[in-house]
Amino acid sequence: MCYSVLVLVFIPCVDLRQLYLPQLTFTALNIISCIYSHQSWTDDLPLCQLCGVGSAPNCVYGPDGKGTQSHPNEDGHFCFSTDCCFLYGVFNGYDGSRVASFVSQRLTAELLLGQLSTGHTDADVHRILSQAFDVVEKSYFETIDDALAEKANLQTQLPEGVYPSAQTQKIAERLKALEQEVSGGATAIVALILNDKLYIANVGTNRALLCKTTSDGQNQVIQIGRAHTTDNDDELSRLAQLGLDPVRLRQTGLISGQSSTRRIGDYKVKFYHTDIDVLSAAKQKPIISEPEIHGGQSLEGVTGFLLLMSEGLIKALESAHGPEQVNQEIVAMVAAELAQQSSLEAAAQSVVERVKRLHHDAYVSGRQRAPHCGRHEDMTLLIRVINYTLADGSLTPTQGGRIYPVSVPYSNHQSTSKTSVMLSLVMPAQGTLTNGSNTASTLEGDTPTAGQSPTATLQSTNTHTQSSSSSSGDGSLFRQRGSQAAQPDETGRVPPYVDFTQFYRLWGSDHSEGQGLSGDLGPQ
């Protein structure tokens, strides 16, 4: 009898990148090395210098208005550039960060190991993106196969209706630990720029916005794709074809605790959907990870920026101001910050902080939107500029460059929306903002000249909803010309930087008739 013996030798101290393995690329060897060094192979990928990311953790407000974080941050993101393409992604995890972290790591391996080239057509790119998402989810489920098998085995060992013993208590604790290990999922929005074309792949409830400055100085805002929820008629139609009741789905809203009808991971809705009442009649798997892909949209000659936002950021602003003009509001904030900040990271973080502040102010105000603002989830914003000139760096977030909201409403006769957007203390010029082909003017001012960054003036179309003003923070609200803050005089007052003499003279002349008032009025 003859036996074949396979011997595996593990040498942890050897740098695998020094071995001659022609069948593996240098990047693939990096991945193998990182498995043993507990590092991410993406650490060696070049980061894109044309984008910035801002983020804020989840928050639950107490009765006193103070916020506390309810769980660890579950969002993720990446922004890489290679010789042939740029790749960006924002991931919204839930029930833990495991899936979002796994997807952000593995998706890059499925797209940046030579799968993409400049010779690919739009159809090729769509196919590669779709295959990447499919492989990533299958790979994720492979990582939890053993835990799921152990969980199923232990569940069979728990007798029903028996008084808990030490043994059953131990099994129950292990089941709880396994459930935490395998539960959770993520939604994803991924942007790819290849051959000067933009492709967007969306799974779930994150959002992509493309803002383009037109030849006449206007800003055109385009939302690329729609959220995959039961409010999406296309998604309801897809689910109805599987045998589900669209009316009931729309009434239910949340499916297994989440609003998304497409998600990555979440083994319960993937493997046990028949146990979920609203999904039990489905002929096939109803909750899928297949991305909706758009593009390629040519970026040739485009000036503007691309925004990728997690659901938490969108919902926070919707909670504070209503959902009517969230896209226009966020673009206005981004444009205003890009005009003030010297780095994309600072601009992105300032926008996130502003949304966080507006959400908090809406809660403590006790007004109409307050009941909707008791908490917000993790927020992530990725800004990618396209032929866009940043500010000269004279202002930074710590020198007063951050724009604070003030309680001054502005009524725009061209808009019928009830959305409230507050004026800013720093009001740079801007052209009209259009949403697709429909003009909804929320930005007004002069047309940007060549080489000038488009900027934004935030306005309000609701005179009843206002945001409280505060002088706290890391910036100076009152500034003289230049970047130095004005100093108080001996009485503790800050010298005015706007001359209201003419205003009081005109006001006095209009109101002095029959009242015996002098036309030379001023502040008393």
mmCIF file with all atom_site columns, C-alpha atoms in Angstrom, residues 340 392-402 426 474-487:
data_model
loop_
_atom_site.group_PDB
_atom_site.id
_atom_site.type_symbol
_atom_site.label_atom_id
_atom_site.label_alt_id
_atom_site.label_comp_id
_atom_site.label_asym_id
_atom_site.label_entity_id
_atom_site.label_seq_id
_atom_site.pdbx_PDB_ins_code
_atom_site.Cartn_x
_atom_site.Cartn_y
_atom_site.Cartn_z
_atom_site.occupancy
_atom_site.B_iso_or_equiv
_atom_site.pdbx_formal_charge
_atom_site.auth_seq_id
_atom_site.auth_comp_id
_atom_site.auth_asym_id
_atom_site.auth_atom_id
_atom_site.pdbx_PDB_model_num
ATOM 1  C CA . GLN A 1 340 ? -13.542 78.778 3.695  1.00 0.00 ? 340 GLN A CA 1
ATOM 2  C CA . ASP A 1 392 ? -6.297  79.951 -0.011 1.00 0.00 ? 392 ASP A CA 1
ATOM 3  C CA . GLY A 1 393 ? -6.034  78.642 3.535  1.00 0.00 ? 393 GLY A CA 1
ATOM 4  C CA . SER A 1 394 ? -6.542  81.980 5.295  1.00 0.00 ? 394 SER A CA 1
ATOM 5  C CA . LEU A 1 395 ? -9.285  80.434 7.419  1.00 0.00 ? 395 LEU A CA 1
ATOM 6  C CA . THR A 1 396 ? -9.311  77.152 9.301  1.00 0.00 ? 396 THR A CA 1
ATOM 7  C CA . PRO A 1 397 ? -11.852 75.649 11.700 1.00 0.00 ? 397 PRO A CA 1
ATOM 8  C CA . THR A 1 398 ? -9.839  76.931 14.668 1.00 0.00 ? 398 THR A CA 1
ATOM 9  C CA . GLN A 1 399 ? -9.598  80.469 13.285 1.00 0.00 ? 399 GLN A CA 1
ATOM 10 C CA . GLY A 1 400 ? -13.248 81.186 12.709 1.00 0.00 ? 400 GLY A CA 1
ATOM 11 C CA . GLY A 1 401 ? -13.657 79.545 9.318  1.00 0.00 ? 401 GLY A CA 1
ATOM 12 C CA . ARG A 1 402 ? -16.443 77.269 10.505 1.00 0.00 ? 402 ARG A CA 1
ATOM 13 C CA . VAL A 1 426 ? -20.165 84.190 6.604  1.00 0.00 ? 426 VAL A CA 1
ATOM 14 C CA . ASP A 1 474 ? -13.663 76.622 18.190 1.00 0.00 ? 474 ASP A CA 1
ATOM 15 C CA . GLY A 1 475 ? -14.102 79.743 16.059 1.00 0.00 ? 475 GLY A CA 1
ATOM 16 C CA . SER A 1 476 ? -14.574 83.458 16.537 1.00 0.00 ? 476 SER A CA 1
ATOM 17 C CA . LEU A 1 477 ? -17.963 84.759 15.472 1.00 0.00 ? 477 LEU A CA 1
ATOM 18 C CA . PHE A 1 478 ? -16.853 88.377 15.219 1.00 0.00 ? 478 PHE A CA 1
ATOM 19 C CA . ARG A 1 479 ? -13.944 89.023 12.900 1.00 0.00 ? 479 ARG A CA 1
ATOM 20 C CA . GLN A 1 480 ? -12.323 92.125 11.539 1.00 0.00 ? 480 GLN A CA 1
ATOM 21 C CA . ARG A 1 481 ? -10.855 92.162 8.068  1.00 0.00 ? 481 ARG A CA 1
ATOM 22 C CA . GLY A 1 482 ? -8.254  89.439 8.027  1.00 0.00 ? 482 GLY A CA 1
ATOM 23 C CA . SER A 1 483 ? -8.141  86.371 10.181 1.00 0.00 ? 483 SER A CA 1
ATOM 24 C CA . GLN A 1 484 ? -7.654  88.059 13.599 1.00 0.00 ? 484 GLN A CA 1
ATOM 25 C CA . ALA A 1 485 ? -10.635 88.259 15.936 1.00 0.00 ? 485 ALA A CA 1
ATOM 26 C CA . ALA A 1 486 ? -11.711 91.710 17.124 1.00 0.00 ? 486 ALA A CA 1
ATOM 27 C CA . GLN A 1 487 ? -10.785 92.458 20.745 1.00 0.00 ? 487 GLN A CA 1
#
